[in-house]
JSON list of C-alpha atoms and ligand atoms in Angstrom, two decimals:
[
{"chain": "A", "resi": 268, "resn": "MET", "atom": "CA", "xyz": [14.24, -41.97, 9.76]},
{"chain": "A", "resi": 269, "resn": "ASN", "atom": "CA", "xyz": [12.04, -44.78, 11.07]},
{"chain": "A", "resi": 270, "resn": "LYS", "atom": "CA", "xyz": [11.29, -43.96, 14.73]},
{"chain": "A", "resi": 271, "resn": "ARG", "atom": "CA", "xyz": [10.80, -47.07, 16.87]},
{"chain": "A", "resi": 272, "resn": "GLU", "atom": "CA", "xyz": [10.74, -47.24, 20.63]},
{"chain": "A", "resi": 273, "resn": "MET", "atom": "CA", "xyz": [12.32, -50.09, 22.60]},
{"chain": "A", "resi": 274, "resn": "LYS", "atom": "CA", "xyz": [9.56, -52.11, 24.32]},
{"chain": "A", "resi": 275, "resn": "ASP", "atom": "CA", "xyz": [9.41, -55.18, 26.57]},
{"chain": "A", "resi": 276, "resn": "SER", "atom": "CA", "xyz": [7.47, -57.17, 23.99]},
{"chain": "A", "resi": 277, "resn": "TYR", "atom": "CA", "xyz": [6.35, -56.95, 20.38]},
{"chain": "A", "resi": 278, "resn": "THR", "atom": "CA", "xyz": [3.72, -58.50, 18.15]},
{"chain": "A", "resi": 279, "resn": "PHE", "atom": "CA", "xyz": [4.37, -60.48, 15.00]},
{"chain": "A", "resi": 280, "resn": "GLU", "atom": "CA", "xyz": [2.85, -57.61, 13.01]},
{"chain": "A", "resi": 281, "resn": "GLU", "atom": "CA", "xyz": [5.40, -55.21, 14.53]},
{"chain": "A", "resi": 282, "resn": "LEU", "atom": "CA", "xyz": [8.19, -57.59, 13.52]},
{"chain": "A", "resi": 283, "resn": "ARG", "atom": "CA", "xyz": [6.91, -57.55, 9.95]},
{"chain": "A", "resi": 284, "resn": "GLU", "atom": "CA", "xyz": [6.82, -53.75, 10.00]},
{"chain": "A", "resi": 285, "resn": "ILE", "atom": "CA", "xyz": [10.40, -53.61, 11.33]},
{"chain": "A", "resi": 286, "resn": "ILE", "atom": "CA", "xyz": [11.60, -55.92, 8.54]},
{"chain": "A", "resi": 287, "resn": "ALA", "atom": "CA", "xyz": [9.81, -53.74, 5.98]},
{"chain": "A", "resi": 288, "resn": "ASP", "atom": "CA", "xyz": [11.47, -50.66, 7.53]},
{"chain": "A", "resi": 289, "resn": "LEU", "atom": "CA", "xyz": [14.91, -52.32, 7.26]},
{"chain": "A", "resi": 290, "resn": "ARG", "atom": "CA", "xyz": [14.32, -52.88, 3.53]},
{"chain": "A", "resi": 291, "resn": "GLY", "atom": "CA", "xyz": [12.56, -49.55, 3.00]},
{"chain": "A", "resi": 292, "resn": "GLU", "atom": "CA", "xyz": [13.75, -46.27, 1.52]},
{"chain": "A", "resi": 293, "resn": "ASN", "atom": "CA", "xyz": [15.26, -45.07, 4.81]},
{"chain": "A", "resi": 294, "resn": "GLY", "atom": "CA", "xyz": [16.30, -48.54, 5.88]},
{"chain": "A", "resi": 295, "resn": "CYS", "atom": "CA", "xyz": [19.60, -50.32, 6.43]},
{"chain": "A", "resi": 296, "resn": "PRO", "atom": "CA", "xyz": [22.12, -50.48, 3.55]},
{"chain": "A", "resi": 297, "resn": "TRP", "atom": "CA", "xyz": [22.98, -54.10, 4.37]},
{"chain": "A", "resi": 298, "resn": "ASP", "atom": "CA", "xyz": [19.37, -55.30, 4.56]},
{"chain": "A", "resi": 299, "resn": "ARG", "atom": "CA", "xyz": [18.44, -53.35, 1.43]},
{"chain": "A", "resi": 300, "resn": "GLU", "atom": "CA", "xyz": [21.14, -55.00, -0.67]},
{"chain": "A", "resi": 301, "resn": "GLN", "atom": "CA", "xyz": [20.30, -58.58, 0.34]},
{"chain": "A", "resi": 302, "resn": "THR", "atom": "CA", "xyz": [18.95, -60.99, -2.28]},
{"chain": "A", "resi": 303, "resn": "TYR", "atom": "CA", "xyz": [17.61, -64.55, -2.24]},
{"chain": "A", "resi": 304, "resn": "GLU", "atom": "CA", "xyz": [21.12, -65.62, -3.28]},
{"chain": "A", "resi": 305, "resn": "SER", "atom": "CA", "xyz": [23.00, -63.64, -0.61]},
{"chain": "A", "resi": 306, "resn": "LEU", "atom": "CA", "xyz": [20.60, -64.87, 2.08]},
{"chain": "A", "resi": 307, "resn": "LYS", "atom": "CA", "xyz": [21.32, -68.54, 1.33]},
{"chain": "A", "resi": 308, "resn": "LYS", "atom": "CA", "xyz": [24.63, -68.38, 3.22]},
{"chain": "A", "resi": 309, "resn": "CYS", "atom": "CA", "xyz": [22.98, -66.44, 6.08]},
{"chain": "A", "resi": 310, "resn": "LEU", "atom": "CA", "xyz": [20.25, -69.07, 6.41]},
{"chain": "A", "resi": 311, "resn": "ALA", "atom": "CA", "xyz": [22.81, -71.88, 6.42]},
{"chain": "A", "resi": 312, "resn": "ASP", "atom": "CA", "xyz": [24.92, -70.09, 9.06]},
{"chain": "A", "resi": 313, "resn": "GLU", "atom": "CA", "xyz": [21.96, -69.26, 11.29]},
{"chain": "A", "resi": 314, "resn": "THR", "atom": "CA", "xyz": [20.62, -72.80, 10.97]},
{"chain": "A", "resi": 315, "resn": "GLU", "atom": "CA", "xyz": [24.02, -74.11, 12.06]},
{"chain": "A", "resi": 316, "resn": "GLU", "atom": "CA", "xyz": [23.84, -71.78, 15.08]},
{"chain": "A", "resi": 317, "resn": "VAL", "atom": "CA", "xyz": [20.45, -73.31, 15.96]},
{"chain": "A", "resi": 318, "resn": "PHE", "atom": "CA", "xyz": [22.07, -76.77, 15.83]},
{"chain": "A", "resi": 319, "resn": "GLU", "atom": "CA", "xyz": [24.88, -75.58, 18.12]},
{"chain": "A", "resi": 320, "resn": "ALA", "atom": "CA", "xyz": [22.40, -74.16, 20.64]},
{"chain": "A", "resi": 321, "resn": "VAL", "atom": "CA", "xyz": [20.55, -77.50, 20.63]},
{"chain": "A", "resi": 322, "resn": "ASP", "atom": "CA", "xyz": [23.81, -79.43, 21.04]},
{"chain": "A", "resi": 323, "resn": "LYS", "atom": "CA", "xyz": [24.82, -77.18, 23.96]},
{"chain": "A", "resi": 324, "resn": "ASN", "atom": "CA", "xyz": [21.33, -77.51, 25.50]},
{"chain": "A", "resi": 325, "resn": "ASP", "atom": "CA", "xyz": [21.34, -73.70, 25.69]},
{"chain": "A", "resi": 326, "resn": "ARG", "atom": "CA", "xyz": [17.68, -72.56, 25.61]},
{"chain": "A", "resi": 327, "resn": "GLU", "atom": "CA", "xyz": [18.48, -68.85, 25.87]},
{"chain": "A", "resi": 328, "resn": "ASN", "atom": "CA", "xyz": [20.76, -69.06, 22.85]},
{"chain": "A", "resi": 329, "resn": "LEU", "atom": "CA", "xyz": [18.25, -71.30, 21.03]},
{"chain": "A", "resi": 330, "resn": "CYS", "atom": "CA", "xyz": [15.62, -68.57, 21.46]},
{"chain": "A", "resi": 331, "resn": "GLU", "atom": "CA", "xyz": [17.97, -66.01, 19.92]},
{"chain": "A", "resi": 332, "resn": "GLU", "atom": "CA", "xyz": [19.07, -68.27, 17.04]},
{"chain": "A", "resi": 333, "resn": "LEU", "atom": "CA", "xyz": [15.50, -69.24, 16.14]},
{"chain": "A", "resi": 334, "resn": "GLY", "atom": "CA", "xyz": [14.87, -65.50, 15.87]},
{"chain": "A", "resi": 335, "resn": "ASP", "atom": "CA", "xyz": [17.86, -65.16, 13.54]},
{"chain": "A", "resi": 336, "resn": "VAL", "atom": "CA", "xyz": [16.48, -67.91, 11.29]},
{"chain": "A", "resi": 337, "resn": "LEU", "atom": "CA", "xyz": [13.06, -66.21, 11.35]},
{"chain": "A", "resi": 338, "resn": "LEU", "atom": "CA", "xyz": [14.74, -62.95, 10.33]},
{"chain": "A", "resi": 339, "resn": "ILE", "atom": "CA", "xyz": [16.19, -64.59, 7.22]},
{"chain": "A", "resi": 340, "resn": "LEU", "atom": "CA", "xyz": [12.81, -66.14, 6.37]},
{"chain": "A", "resi": 341, "resn": "LEU", "atom": "CA", "xyz": [11.11, -62.78, 6.77]},
{"chain": "A", "resi": 342, "resn": "LEU", "atom": "CA", "xyz": [13.76, -61.02, 4.66]},
{"chain": "A", "resi": 343, "resn": "ASN", "atom": "CA", "xyz": [13.15, -63.56, 1.88]},
{"chain": "A", "resi": 344, "resn": "SER", "atom": "CA", "xyz": [9.40, -62.95, 2.14]},
{"chain": "A", "resi": 345, "resn": "GLN", "atom": "CA", "xyz": [9.92, -59.17, 2.17]},
{"chain": "A", "resi": 346, "resn": "ILE", "atom": "CA", "xyz": [11.95, -59.40, -1.04]},
{"chain": "A", "resi": 347, "resn": "ALA", "atom": "CA", "xyz": [9.21, -61.54, -2.60]},
{"chain": "A", "resi": 348, "resn": "SER", "atom": "CA", "xyz": [6.62, -59.02, -1.48]},
{"chain": "A", "resi": 349, "resn": "GLU", "atom": "CA", "xyz": [8.60, -56.16, -3.04]},
{"chain": "A", "resi": 350, "resn": "GLU", "atom": "CA", "xyz": [8.74, -58.12, -6.31]},
{"chain": "A", "resi": 351, "resn": "GLY", "atom": "CA", "xyz": [5.01, -58.81, -6.14]},
{"chain": "A", "resi": 352, "resn": "ALA", "atom": "CA", "xyz": [5.74, -62.56, -6.13]},
{"chain": "A", "resi": 353, "resn": "PHE", "atom": "CA", "xyz": [4.08, -63.46, -2.79]},
{"chain": "A", "resi": 354, "resn": "THR", "atom": "CA", "xyz": [3.66, -62.13, 0.74]},
{"chain": "A", "resi": 355, "resn": "PHE", "atom": "CA", "xyz": [4.39, -63.58, 4.15]},
{"chain": "A", "resi": 356, "resn": "ASP", "atom": "CA", "xyz": [0.62, -64.03, 4.53]},
{"chain": "A", "resi": 357, "resn": "ASP", "atom": "CA", "xyz": [0.83, -66.33, 1.51]},
{"chain": "A", "resi": 358, "resn": "VAL", "atom": "CA", "xyz": [3.63, -68.29, 3.23]},
{"chain": "A", "resi": 359, "resn": "ILE", "atom": "CA", "xyz": [1.53, -68.59, 6.41]},
{"chain": "A", "resi": 360, "resn": "THR", "atom": "CA", "xyz": [-1.62, -69.54, 4.50]},
{"chain": "A", "resi": 361, "resn": "GLY", "atom": "CA", "xyz": [0.22, -72.17, 2.45]},
{"chain": "A", "resi": 362, "resn": "LEU", "atom": "CA", "xyz": [1.76, -73.68, 5.57]},
{"chain": "A", "resi": 363, "resn": "CYS", "atom": "CA", "xyz": [-1.53, -73.71, 7.50]},
{"chain": "A", "resi": 364, "resn": "ARG", "atom": "CA", "xyz": [-3.31, -75.37, 4.59]},
{"chain": "A", "resi": 365, "resn": "LYS", "atom": "CA", "xyz": [-0.54, -77.97, 4.32]},
{"chain": "A", "resi": 366, "resn": "MET", "atom": "CA", "xyz": [-0.57, -78.77, 8.05]},
{"chain": "A", "resi": 367, "resn": "ILE", "atom": "CA", "xyz": [-4.36, -79.18, 8.08]},
{"chain": "A", "resi": 368, "resn": "ARG", "atom": "CA", "xyz": [-4.35, -81.24, 4.85]},
{"chain": "A", "resi": 369, "resn": "ARG", "atom": "CA", "xyz": [-1.53, -83.55, 5.98]},
{"chain": "A", "resi": 370, "resn": "HIS", "atom": "CA", "xyz": [-2.94, -84.15, 9.47]},
{"chain": "A", "resi": 371, "resn": "PRO", "atom": "CA", "xyz": [-6.38, -85.67, 8.87]},
{"chain": "A", "resi": 372, "resn": "HIS", "atom": "CA", "xyz": [-5.78, -87.66, 12.07]},
{"chain": "A", "resi": 373, "resn": "VAL", "atom": "CA", "xyz": [-5.73, -84.35, 13.96]},
{"chain": "A", "resi": 374, "resn": "PHE", "atom": "CA", "xyz": [-8.17, -82.17, 12.02]},
{"chain": "A", "resi": 375, "resn": "ALA", "atom": "CA", "xyz": [-10.51, -84.48, 10.11]},
{"chain": "A", "resi": 376, "resn": "GLY", "atom": "CA", "xyz": [-11.47, -87.31, 12.44]},
{"chain": "A", "resi": 377, "resn": "GLU", "atom": "CA", "xyz": [-9.11, -89.93, 11.00]},
{"chain": "A", "resi": 378, "resn": "LYS", "atom": "CA", "xyz": [-6.87, -92.15, 13.11]},
{"chain": "A", "resi": 379, "resn": "ALA", "atom": "CA", "xyz": [-3.08, -92.43, 13.38]},
{"chain": "A", "resi": 380, "resn": "ALA", "atom": "CA", "xyz": [-2.07, -94.28, 16.52]},
{"chain": "A", "resi": 381, "resn": "THR", "atom": "CA", "xyz": [1.71, -94.17, 16.08]},
{"chain": "A", "resi": 382, "resn": "PRO", "atom": "CA", "xyz": [4.30, -91.76, 14.68]},
{"chain": "A", "resi": 383, "resn": "GLU", "atom": "CA", "xyz": [4.90, -94.28, 11.87]},
{"chain": "A", "resi": 384, "resn": "GLU", "atom": "CA", "xyz": [1.22, -94.26, 10.87]},
{"chain": "A", "resi": 385, "resn": "ALA", "atom": "CA", "xyz": [1.20, -90.45, 10.94]},
{"chain": "A", "resi": 386, "resn": "LEU", "atom": "CA", "xyz": [4.33, -90.33, 8.76]},
{"chain": "A", "resi": 387, "resn": "ASP", "atom": "CA", "xyz": [2.90, -92.86, 6.30]},
{"chain": "A", "resi": 388, "resn": "ARG", "atom": "CA", "xyz": [-0.28, -90.75, 6.06]},
{"chain": "A", "resi": 389, "resn": "TRP", "atom": "CA", "xyz": [1.83, -87.61, 5.51]},
{"chain": "A", "resi": 390, "resn": "LYS", "atom": "CA", "xyz": [3.81, -89.29, 2.72]},
{"chain": "A", "resi": 391, "resn": "GLU", "atom": "CA", "xyz": [0.66, -90.60, 1.03]},
{"chain": "A", "resi": 392, "resn": "ILE", "atom": "CA", "xyz": [-1.02, -87.18, 1.10]},
{"chain": "A", "resi": 393, "resn": "LYS", "atom": "CA", "xyz": [2.18, -85.57, -0.20]},
{"chain": "A", "resi": 394, "resn": "ARG", "atom": "CA", "xyz": [2.23, -88.11, -3.04]},
{"chain": "A", "resi": 395, "resn": "GLN", "atom": "CA", "xyz": [-1.39, -87.26, -3.90]},
{"chain": "A", "resi": 396, "resn": "GLU", "atom": "CA", "xyz": [-0.55, -83.54, -3.83]},
{"chain": "A", "resi": 397, "resn": "LYS", "atom": "CA", "xyz": [2.38, -84.03, -6.21]},
{"chain": "A", "resi": 398, "resn": "ALA", "atom": "CA", "xyz": [0.14, -86.06, -8.52]},
{"chain": "A", "resi": 399, "resn": "GLY", "atom": "CA", "xyz": [-2.32, -83.15, -8.53]},
{"chain": "A", "resi": 400, "resn": "LEU", "atom": "CA", "xyz": [-5.02, -85.28, -6.93]},
{"chain": "A", "resi": 401, "resn": "ILE", "atom": "CA", "xyz": [-5.53, -82.89, -3.98]},
{"chain": "A", "resi": 402, "resn": "ARG", "atom": "CA", "xyz": [-4.49, -79.36, -3.09]},
{"chain": "B", "resi": 139, "resn": "MG", "atom": "MG1", "xyz": [22.72, -66.09, 15.01]}
]
């Protein structure tokens, strides 16, 4: 048994521990049997629920549905971690590096006065990444 108390708030680290517990030896049969393939439909469904919350202008529901999408992302990362493929820290690090790299107008003193300029810069940096010119 994985003993967890109900609290008013939790940290991201606690969330990661809960997800690991769900997939662990004494975890949940449903969570334990999920795969990348089975989670594809879940991610599509939960993403659709995010869209519905946006369309209904329902912030309370949006908060819940964003959590449901995050759950699926964390389950995917947990599976990858169990395989030894990558961890959620790797996901976070890769995303942080990408955001810093693709926003030189925010983090490296360059200029982008309009959304169009920022998008053009993003596309150009992405092109250079794909060409192996930067990483
Ligand atoms: Mg949902």
